[in-house]
Amino acid sequence: MSAAPAISAVRGLEIKDALANVYNKIAIAKSMSSHQNLKPCLVAVSKFKPVTDIAAAYEANQKDFGENYVNEILEKAPILPADIRWHFIGHLQSNKAKTLAAIPNLYALHTLTSIKLATALNKARSPHSPLNVLLQVNTSGESSKAGLSPLTTLDYESSASSASPPSESEGLVTVARHVLTDCPNLYLMGLMTIGSLDNSLNTDVDNPDFQSLLHTRGILEEVLTREFPPLSSSHRWGNEHGRLVLSMGMSSDFEAAIRAGSGIVRVGTSIFGERQK
Ligand SMILES: *Cc1c(COP(=O)(O)O)cnc(C)c1O
């Protein structure tokens, strides 16, 4: 393995400054939120950016990085420090799950949307190195975005009252149950959403996509608390406070997301600059 190319000093400083600036904004947003026991995690989204950029951020103490493409993370992960926590935030086909989950320091997958994908990921991991997963929710309902439908109180009542829901209906609750019942090598960390750009740019009102994810979390936590209660062996979900973690907020809206109670923000452009498309 050849040594990674040297980081240019100017680029290194640029990334270090940008990171400090984002952390600063997160601290301010957190101080304005009612969620004081949150320790928001910043995932630096490095898709399309060279490994030298990632190494520069790592030297500035950044440990969590996000990637969207299997081929790209497969190239980058082996030549970067092993204590990086990789977050996969892109669309994943089940046939690539095994290769992806084999990356030892893959920390979390934010884009779980099906039973099939959960089963494939579970097979590629062991109980000694479980993979954190977040269910992706399509809060904006845009057809261009992936994700399971958000929950409303009505959905919850109908799923609780029907004795045997049709097996082909893969709602959020069904996929969550599958993870906790049949996937001992996965840990259900929380919920993720992207949301619509229009909603993220309109800062006059509470972002309805963030509100939808919060509402969905409340309902899902009720179901899981009943079916997979704390201290039971199937209690493989949530953080140390018993809450599902929310992954929401990107460069355009991470401060609003933190104020709304986000636990993980995924920020690329504000750290590494515009991406070459
Ligand atoms: C690219 C990407 C991000 C980062 O977006 P920026 O606007 O550059 O901060 C966050 N989340 C997901 C799912 C992405 O694909």
mmCIF file of C-alpha atoms and ligand atoms in Angstrom:
data_model
loop_
_atom_site.group_PDB
_atom_site.id
_atom_site.type_symbol
_atom_site.label_atom_id
_atom_site.label_comp_id
_atom_site.label_asym_id
_atom_site.label_seq_id
_atom_site.Cartn_x
_atom_site.Cartn_y
_atom_site.Cartn_z
ATOM 1 C CA MET A 1 0.000 0.000 0.000
ATOM 2 C CA SER A 2 1.480 3.354 -1.002
ATOM 3 C CA ALA A 3 1.303 6.300 1.331
ATOM 4 C CA ALA A 4 -1.669 8.587 0.769
ATOM 5 C CA PRO A 5 -0.692 11.779 -1.069
ATOM 6 C CA ALA A 6 0.199 14.672 1.188
ATOM 7 C CA ILE A 7 -2.547 17.089 2.198
ATOM 8 C CA SER A 8 -1.934 20.612 0.943
ATOM 9 C CA ALA A 9 -1.550 22.945 3.898
ATOM 10 C CA VAL A 10 -4.018 25.451 2.486
ATOM 11 C CA ARG A 11 -6.704 22.835 1.868
ATOM 12 C CA GLY A 12 -6.092 21.367 5.317
ATOM 13 C CA LEU A 13 -6.700 24.731 6.973
ATOM 14 C CA GLU A 14 -9.755 25.398 4.840
ATOM 15 C CA ILE A 15 -11.365 22.129 5.951
ATOM 16 C CA LYS A 16 -10.346 22.638 9.579
ATOM 17 C CA ASP A 17 -11.939 26.114 9.611
ATOM 18 C CA ALA A 18 -15.099 24.925 7.919
ATOM 19 C CA LEU A 19 -15.449 22.083 10.431
ATOM 20 C CA ALA A 20 -14.948 24.423 13.390
ATOM 21 C CA ASN A 21 -17.572 26.721 11.939
ATOM 22 C CA VAL A 22 -20.117 23.911 11.595
ATOM 23 C CA TYR A 23 -19.417 22.680 15.149
ATOM 24 C CA ASN A 24 -19.893 26.216 16.387
ATOM 25 C CA LYS A 25 -23.272 26.520 14.660
ATOM 26 C CA ILE A 26 -24.309 23.145 16.076
ATOM 27 C CA ALA A 27 -23.435 24.301 19.613
ATOM 28 C CA ILE A 28 -25.478 27.489 19.194
ATOM 29 C CA ALA A 29 -28.451 25.625 17.714
ATOM 30 C CA LYS A 30 -28.275 23.108 20.540
ATOM 31 C CA SER A 31 -28.292 25.867 23.161
ATOM 32 C CA MET A 32 -31.516 27.158 21.572
ATOM 33 C CA SER A 33 -33.225 23.779 21.570
ATOM 34 C CA SER A 34 -35.255 22.144 24.298
ATOM 35 C CA HIS A 35 -33.302 18.920 23.872
ATOM 36 C CA GLN A 36 -30.425 19.641 26.222
ATOM 37 C CA ASN A 37 -29.344 16.058 26.808
ATOM 38 C CA LEU A 38 -28.683 15.558 23.107
ATOM 39 C CA LYS A 39 -25.093 15.171 22.027
ATOM 40 C CA PRO A 40 -25.561 15.694 18.308
ATOM 41 C CA CYS A 41 -23.210 13.718 16.086
ATOM 42 C CA LEU A 42 -21.827 15.428 12.990
ATOM 43 C CA VAL A 43 -21.321 13.094 10.046
ATOM 44 C CA ALA A 44 -18.984 14.719 7.513
ATOM 45 C CA VAL A 45 -20.340 13.693 4.115
ATOM 46 C CA SER A 46 -17.336 13.070 1.876
ATOM 47 C CA LYS A 47 -18.892 11.661 -1.297
ATOM 48 C CA PHE A 48 -16.960 12.638 -4.457
ATOM 49 C CA LYS A 49 -14.224 14.156 -2.267
ATOM 50 C CA PRO A 50 -10.651 12.823 -2.308
ATOM 51 C CA VAL A 51 -9.188 10.809 0.567
ATOM 52 C CA THR A 52 -6.819 13.712 1.238
ATOM 53 C CA ASP A 53 -9.842 15.843 2.219
ATOM 54 C CA ILE A 54 -11.032 13.120 4.577
ATOM 55 C CA ALA A 55 -7.537 12.782 6.052
ATOM 56 C CA ALA A 56 -7.465 16.551 6.659
ATOM 57 C CA ALA A 57 -10.774 16.443 8.525
ATOM 58 C CA TYR A 58 -9.580 13.412 10.491
ATOM 59 C CA GLU A 59 -6.473 15.315 11.570
ATOM 60 C CA ALA A 60 -8.835 18.004 12.866
ATOM 61 C CA ASN A 61 -10.376 15.274 15.053
ATOM 62 C CA GLN A 62 -13.391 14.385 12.890
ATOM 63 C CA LYS A 63 -14.175 10.668 13.211
ATOM 64 C CA ASP A 64 -17.604 10.221 11.591
ATOM 65 C CA PHE A 65 -17.801 10.270 7.794
ATOM 66 C CA GLY A 66 -20.645 9.575 5.389
ATOM 67 C CA GLU A 67 -20.535 8.038 1.924
ATOM 68 C CA ASN A 68 -23.263 7.327 -0.647
ATOM 69 C CA TYR A 69 -21.751 4.831 -3.076
ATOM 70 C CA VAL A 70 -20.524 1.305 -2.377
ATOM 71 C CA ASN A 71 -17.638 1.459 -4.870
ATOM 72 C CA GLU A 72 -16.415 4.728 -3.441
ATOM 73 C CA ILE A 73 -16.455 3.659 0.219
ATOM 74 C CA LEU A 74 -14.755 0.374 -0.759
ATOM 75 C CA GLU A 75 -11.897 2.353 -2.275
ATOM 76 C CA LYS A 76 -11.572 4.845 0.560
ATOM 77 C CA ALA A 77 -12.091 2.877 3.768
ATOM 78 C CA PRO A 78 -9.035 0.556 3.492
ATOM 79 C CA ILE A 79 -6.563 3.407 2.968
ATOM 80 C CA LEU A 80 -7.887 5.614 5.772
ATOM 81 C CA PRO A 81 -7.546 5.195 9.565
ATOM 82 C CA ALA A 82 -9.340 2.179 11.012
ATOM 83 C CA ASP A 83 -10.950 4.169 13.818
ATOM 84 C CA ILE A 84 -13.038 6.205 11.379
ATOM 85 C CA ARG A 85 -16.737 5.470 11.856
ATOM 86 C CA TRP A 86 -18.236 5.146 8.377
ATOM 87 C CA HIS A 87 -21.897 5.935 7.829
ATOM 88 C CA PHE A 88 -23.523 4.696 4.633
ATOM 89 C CA ILE A 89 -26.188 7.216 3.610
ATOM 90 C CA GLY A 90 -26.885 6.283 -0.019
ATOM 91 C CA HIS A 91 -29.293 3.934 -1.705
ATOM 92 C CA LEU A 92 -28.190 0.325 -1.286
ATOM 93 C CA GLN A 93 -29.180 -2.664 -3.397
ATOM 94 C CA SER A 94 -29.472 -5.939 -1.496
ATOM 95 C CA ASN A 95 -26.923 -7.613 -3.757
ATOM 96 C CA LYS A 96 -24.260 -5.168 -2.559
ATOM 97 C CA ALA A 97 -25.141 -5.464 1.138
ATOM 98 C CA LYS A 98 -22.623 -8.210 1.804
ATOM 99 C CA THR A 99 -19.660 -6.300 0.357
ATOM 100 C CA LEU A 100 -20.614 -3.136 2.184
ATOM 101 C CA ALA A 101 -21.271 -4.755 5.561
ATOM 102 C CA ALA A 102 -17.879 -6.493 5.349
ATOM 103 C CA ILE A 103 -16.136 -3.143 5.896
ATOM 104 C CA PRO A 104 -15.125 -3.651 9.544
ATOM 105 C CA ASN A 105 -15.475 -0.004 10.529
ATOM 106 C CA LEU A 106 -18.825 0.528 8.828
ATOM 107 C CA TYR A 107 -20.609 1.985 11.830
ATOM 108 C CA ALA A 108 -24.128 2.631 10.593
ATOM 109 C CA LEU A 109 -26.402 2.366 7.604
ATOM 110 C CA HIS A 110 -28.951 5.202 7.443
ATOM 111 C CA THR A 111 -30.985 3.935 4.520
ATOM 112 C CA LEU A 112 -32.719 0.719 5.532
ATOM 113 C CA THR A 113 -36.058 0.438 3.727
ATOM 114 C CA SER A 114 -36.812 -3.264 3.318
ATOM 115 C CA ILE A 115 -36.888 -6.664 4.984
ATOM 116 C CA LYS A 116 -34.776 -8.076 2.160
ATOM 117 C CA LEU A 117 -32.000 -5.576 2.750
ATOM 118 C CA ALA A 118 -32.098 -6.131 6.529
ATOM 119 C CA THR A 119 -31.758 -9.887 6.043
ATOM 120 C CA ALA A 120 -28.799 -9.450 3.677
ATOM 121 C CA LEU A 121 -27.005 -7.072 6.058
ATOM 122 C CA ASN A 122 -27.671 -9.316 9.031
ATOM 123 C CA LYS A 123 -26.050 -12.263 7.224
ATOM 124 C CA ALA A 124 -22.893 -10.292 6.562
ATOM 125 C CA ARG A 125 -22.378 -9.328 10.226
ATOM 126 C CA SER A 126 -21.846 -11.229 13.489
ATOM 127 C CA PRO A 127 -23.131 -10.625 17.029
ATOM 128 C CA HIS A 128 -19.613 -9.416 17.914
ATOM 129 C CA SER A 129 -19.794 -6.599 15.369
ATOM 130 C CA PRO A 130 -23.433 -5.664 14.966
ATOM 131 C CA LEU A 131 -24.310 -2.957 12.469
ATOM 132 C CA ASN A 132 -26.348 0.058 13.512
ATOM 133 C CA VAL A 133 -29.246 0.686 11.165
ATOM 134 C CA LEU A 134 -31.656 3.571 10.727
ATOM 135 C CA LEU A 135 -34.930 3.264 8.846
ATOM 136 C CA GLN A 136 -35.233 5.838 6.076
ATOM 137 C CA VAL A 137 -38.548 7.662 6.067
ATOM 138 C CA ASN A 138 -39.818 9.579 3.039
ATOM 139 C CA THR A 139 -41.339 12.439 5.021
ATOM 140 C CA SER A 140 -41.840 14.729 2.008
ATOM 141 C CA GLY A 141 -43.545 12.024 -0.070
ATOM 142 C CA GLU A 142 -41.535 13.022 -3.157
ATOM 143 C CA SER A 143 -41.293 10.171 -5.663
ATOM 144 C CA SER A 144 -37.629 11.073 -6.246
ATOM 145 C CA LYS A 145 -36.806 10.134 -2.651
ATOM 146 C CA ALA A 146 -36.547 6.668 -1.158
ATOM 147 C CA GLY A 147 -38.015 5.701 2.167
ATOM 148 C CA LEU A 148 -40.871 4.128 4.050
ATOM 149 C CA SER A 149 -44.020 6.138 4.674
ATOM 150 C CA PRO A 150 -44.160 8.157 7.893
ATOM 151 C CA LEU A 151 -46.528 6.919 10.595
ATOM 152 C CA THR A 152 -49.688 8.661 11.655
ATOM 153 C CA THR A 153 -51.749 7.684 14.679
ATOM 154 C CA LEU A 154 -54.181 5.988 12.306
ATOM 155 C CA ASP A 155 -51.531 3.713 10.807
ATOM 156 C CA TYR A 156 -50.529 2.671 14.274
ATOM 157 C CA GLU A 157 -54.084 1.820 15.310
ATOM 158 C CA SER A 158 -54.746 -0.202 12.209
ATOM 159 C CA SER A 159 -51.499 -2.132 12.539
ATOM 160 C CA ALA A 160 -52.200 -2.834 16.210
ATOM 161 C CA SER A 161 -55.757 -3.976 15.638
ATOM 162 C CA SER A 162 -55.267 -6.281 12.646
ATOM 163 C CA ALA A 163 -54.337 -9.720 13.939
ATOM 164 C CA SER A 164 -52.313 -10.734 10.884
ATOM 165 C CA PRO A 165 -51.261 -7.851 8.668
ATOM 166 C CA PRO A 166 -50.636 -8.889 5.064
ATOM 167 C CA SER A 167 -47.049 -10.110 4.893
ATOM 168 C CA GLU A 168 -46.294 -8.196 1.702
ATOM 169 C CA SER A 169 -47.098 -4.847 3.271
ATOM 170 C CA GLU A 170 -43.693 -3.573 4.249
ATOM 171 C CA GLY A 171 -44.498 -0.638 6.407
ATOM 172 C CA LEU A 172 -42.093 0.990 8.810
ATOM 173 C CA VAL A 173 -43.391 -1.016 11.768
ATOM 174 C CA THR A 174 -43.071 -4.282 9.834
ATOM 175 C CA VAL A 175 -39.441 -3.631 8.900
ATOM 176 C CA ALA A 176 -38.621 -2.535 12.470
ATOM 177 C CA ARG A 177 -40.205 -5.721 13.849
ATOM 178 C CA HIS A 178 -38.217 -7.818 11.384
ATOM 179 C CA VAL A 179 -34.931 -6.229 12.521
ATOM 180 C CA LEU A 180 -35.692 -6.859 16.193
ATOM 181 C CA THR A 181 -37.115 -10.334 15.737
ATOM 182 C CA ASP A 182 -34.956 -11.856 13.004
ATOM 183 C CA CYS A 183 -31.747 -9.822 12.732
ATOM 184 C CA PRO A 184 -29.606 -10.368 15.864
ATOM 185 C CA ASN A 185 -26.604 -8.808 14.090
ATOM 186 C CA LEU A 186 -28.352 -5.488 13.540
ATOM 187 C CA TYR A 187 -29.091 -2.762 16.081
ATOM 188 C CA LEU A 188 -32.029 -0.437 15.368
ATOM 189 C CA MET A 189 -30.509 2.933 16.140
ATOM 190 C CA GLY A 190 -33.166 5.245 14.769
ATOM 191 C CA LEU A 191 -34.831 6.983 11.845
ATOM 192 C CA MET A 192 -33.449 9.034 8.981
ATOM 193 C CA THR A 193 -35.005 11.508 6.571
ATOM 194 C CA ILE A 194 -33.840 13.879 3.856
ATOM 195 C CA GLY A 195 -36.967 16.005 3.397
ATOM 196 C CA SER A 196 -37.813 18.370 0.578
ATOM 197 C CA LEU A 197 -35.546 21.225 -0.430
ATOM 198 C CA ASP A 198 -38.468 23.681 -0.365
ATOM 199 C CA ASN A 199 -39.221 22.828 3.244
ATOM 200 C CA SER A 200 -35.566 23.181 4.217
ATOM 201 C CA LEU A 201 -35.297 26.623 2.584
ATOM 202 C CA ASN A 202 -38.457 27.977 4.212
ATOM 203 C CA THR A 203 -37.148 28.943 7.628
ATOM 204 C CA ASP A 204 -40.290 30.881 8.623
ATOM 205 C CA VAL A 205 -42.100 27.795 9.865
ATOM 206 C CA ASP A 206 -41.066 24.580 11.629
ATOM 207 C CA ASN A 207 -39.903 22.201 8.924
ATOM 208 C CA PRO A 208 -42.897 19.844 8.404
ATOM 209 C CA ASP A 209 -40.587 17.005 7.324
ATOM 210 C CA PHE A 210 -38.687 17.195 10.618
ATOM 211 C CA GLN A 211 -42.000 17.345 12.496
ATOM 212 C CA SER A 212 -43.197 14.284 10.600
ATOM 213 C CA LEU A 213 -40.076 12.337 11.586
ATOM 214 C CA LEU A 214 -40.509 13.359 15.242
ATOM 215 C CA HIS A 215 -44.147 12.259 15.155
ATOM 216 C CA THR A 216 -43.230 8.959 13.492
ATOM 217 C CA ARG A 217 -40.594 8.334 16.146
ATOM 218 C CA GLY A 218 -43.109 8.865 18.945
ATOM 219 C CA ILE A 219 -45.480 6.288 17.489
ATOM 220 C CA LEU A 220 -42.775 3.741 16.697
ATOM 221 C CA GLU A 221 -41.289 4.074 20.192
ATOM 222 C CA GLU A 222 -44.707 3.276 21.668
ATOM 223 C CA VAL A 223 -44.967 0.106 19.593
ATOM 224 C CA LEU A 224 -41.378 -0.985 20.329
ATOM 225 C CA THR A 225 -41.619 -0.262 24.049
ATOM 226 C CA ARG A 226 -44.594 -2.583 24.224
ATOM 227 C CA GLU A 227 -43.241 -5.360 21.997
ATOM 228 C CA PHE A 228 -39.490 -5.168 22.682
ATOM 229 C CA PRO A 229 -39.342 -3.668 26.167
ATOM 230 C CA PRO A 230 -36.251 -2.403 27.969
ATOM 231 C CA LEU A 231 -34.256 -5.179 29.662
ATOM 232 C CA SER A 232 -35.652 -7.877 27.341
ATOM 233 C CA SER A 233 -33.162 -9.717 25.126
ATOM 234 C CA SER A 234 -34.867 -8.289 22.037
ATOM 235 C CA HIS A 235 -34.324 -4.712 23.220
ATOM 236 C CA ARG A 236 -31.844 -3.864 20.494
ATOM 237 C CA TRP A 237 -33.024 -0.362 19.690
ATOM 238 C CA GLY A 238 -32.538 3.246 20.698
ATOM 239 C CA ASN A 239 -29.837 5.181 22.510
ATOM 240 C CA GLU A 240 -28.867 5.132 26.189
ATOM 241 C CA HIS A 241 -31.914 7.277 26.997
ATOM 242 C CA GLY A 242 -34.226 4.757 25.350
ATOM 243 C CA ARG A 243 -34.888 7.036 22.381
ATOM 244 C CA LEU A 244 -34.661 6.289 18.690
ATOM 245 C CA VAL A 245 -32.016 8.627 17.256
ATOM 246 C CA LEU A 246 -33.059 10.979 14.464
ATOM 247 C CA SER A 247 -30.715 11.477 11.520
ATOM 248 C CA MET A 248 -31.916 14.694 9.883
ATOM 249 C CA GLY A 249 -30.320 17.927 8.715
ATOM 250 C CA MET A 250 -27.856 18.667 5.890
ATOM 251 C CA SER A 251 -25.873 21.785 4.916
ATOM 252 C CA SER A 252 -28.995 23.833 4.188
ATOM 253 C CA ASP A 253 -30.904 22.932 7.343
ATOM 254 C CA PHE A 254 -28.743 21.305 10.018
ATOM 255 C CA GLU A 255 -29.230 24.123 12.533
ATOM 256 C CA ALA A 256 -33.025 23.898 12.234
ATOM 257 C CA ALA A 257 -32.733 20.113 12.535
ATOM 258 C CA ILE A 258 -30.723 20.392 15.765
ATOM 259 C CA ARG A 259 -33.251 22.847 17.211
ATOM 260 C CA ALA A 260 -35.973 20.310 16.356
ATOM 261 C CA GLY A 261 -34.134 17.514 18.197
ATOM 262 C CA SER A 262 -31.941 15.824 15.601
ATOM 263 C CA GLY A 263 -29.273 13.482 16.975
ATOM 264 C CA ILE A 264 -27.234 13.111 13.782
ATOM 265 C CA VAL A 265 -26.668 15.743 11.106
ATOM 266 C CA ARG A 266 -25.142 14.823 7.749
ATOM 267 C CA VAL A 267 -23.178 17.764 6.370
ATOM 268 C CA GLY A 268 -21.091 17.760 3.186
ATOM 269 C CA THR A 269 -20.973 21.035 1.275
ATOM 270 C CA SER A 270 -20.510 23.250 4.350
ATOM 271 C CA ILE A 271 -17.362 21.290 5.246
ATOM 272 C CA PHE A 272 -15.792 20.250 1.949
ATOM 273 C CA GLY A 273 -17.299 22.789 -0.472
ATOM 274 C CA GLU A 274 -19.393 22.188 -3.581
ATOM 275 C CA ARG A 275 -19.231 18.758 -5.177
ATOM 276 C CA GLN A 276 -18.259 18.176 -8.804
ATOM 277 C CA LYS A 277 -21.267 16.478 -10.366
HETATM 278 C C1 LIG B 1 -25.053 14.259 -0.024
HETATM 279 C C2 LIG B 1 -25.909 14.002 1.154
HETATM 280 C C3 LIG B 1 -25.815 14.795 2.311
HETATM 281 C C4 LIG B 1 -24.941 16.023 2.430
HETATM 282 O O1 LIG B 1 -25.524 17.072 1.701
HETATM 283 P P1 LIG B 1 -24.946 18.582 1.785
HETATM 284 O O2 LIG B 1 -26.071 19.397 1.274
HETATM 285 O O3 LIG B 1 -23.752 18.613 0.893
HETATM 286 O O4 LIG B 1 -24.617 18.873 3.184
HETATM 287 C C5 LIG B 1 -26.600 14.427 3.405
HETATM 288 N N1 LIG B 1 -27.432 13.374 3.365
HETATM 289 C C6 LIG B 1 -27.554 12.598 2.263
HETATM 290 C C7 LIG B 1 -28.492 11.447 2.285
HETATM 291 C C8 LIG B 1 -26.814 12.895 1.127
HETATM 292 O O5 LIG B 1 -26.958 12.133 0.030
#
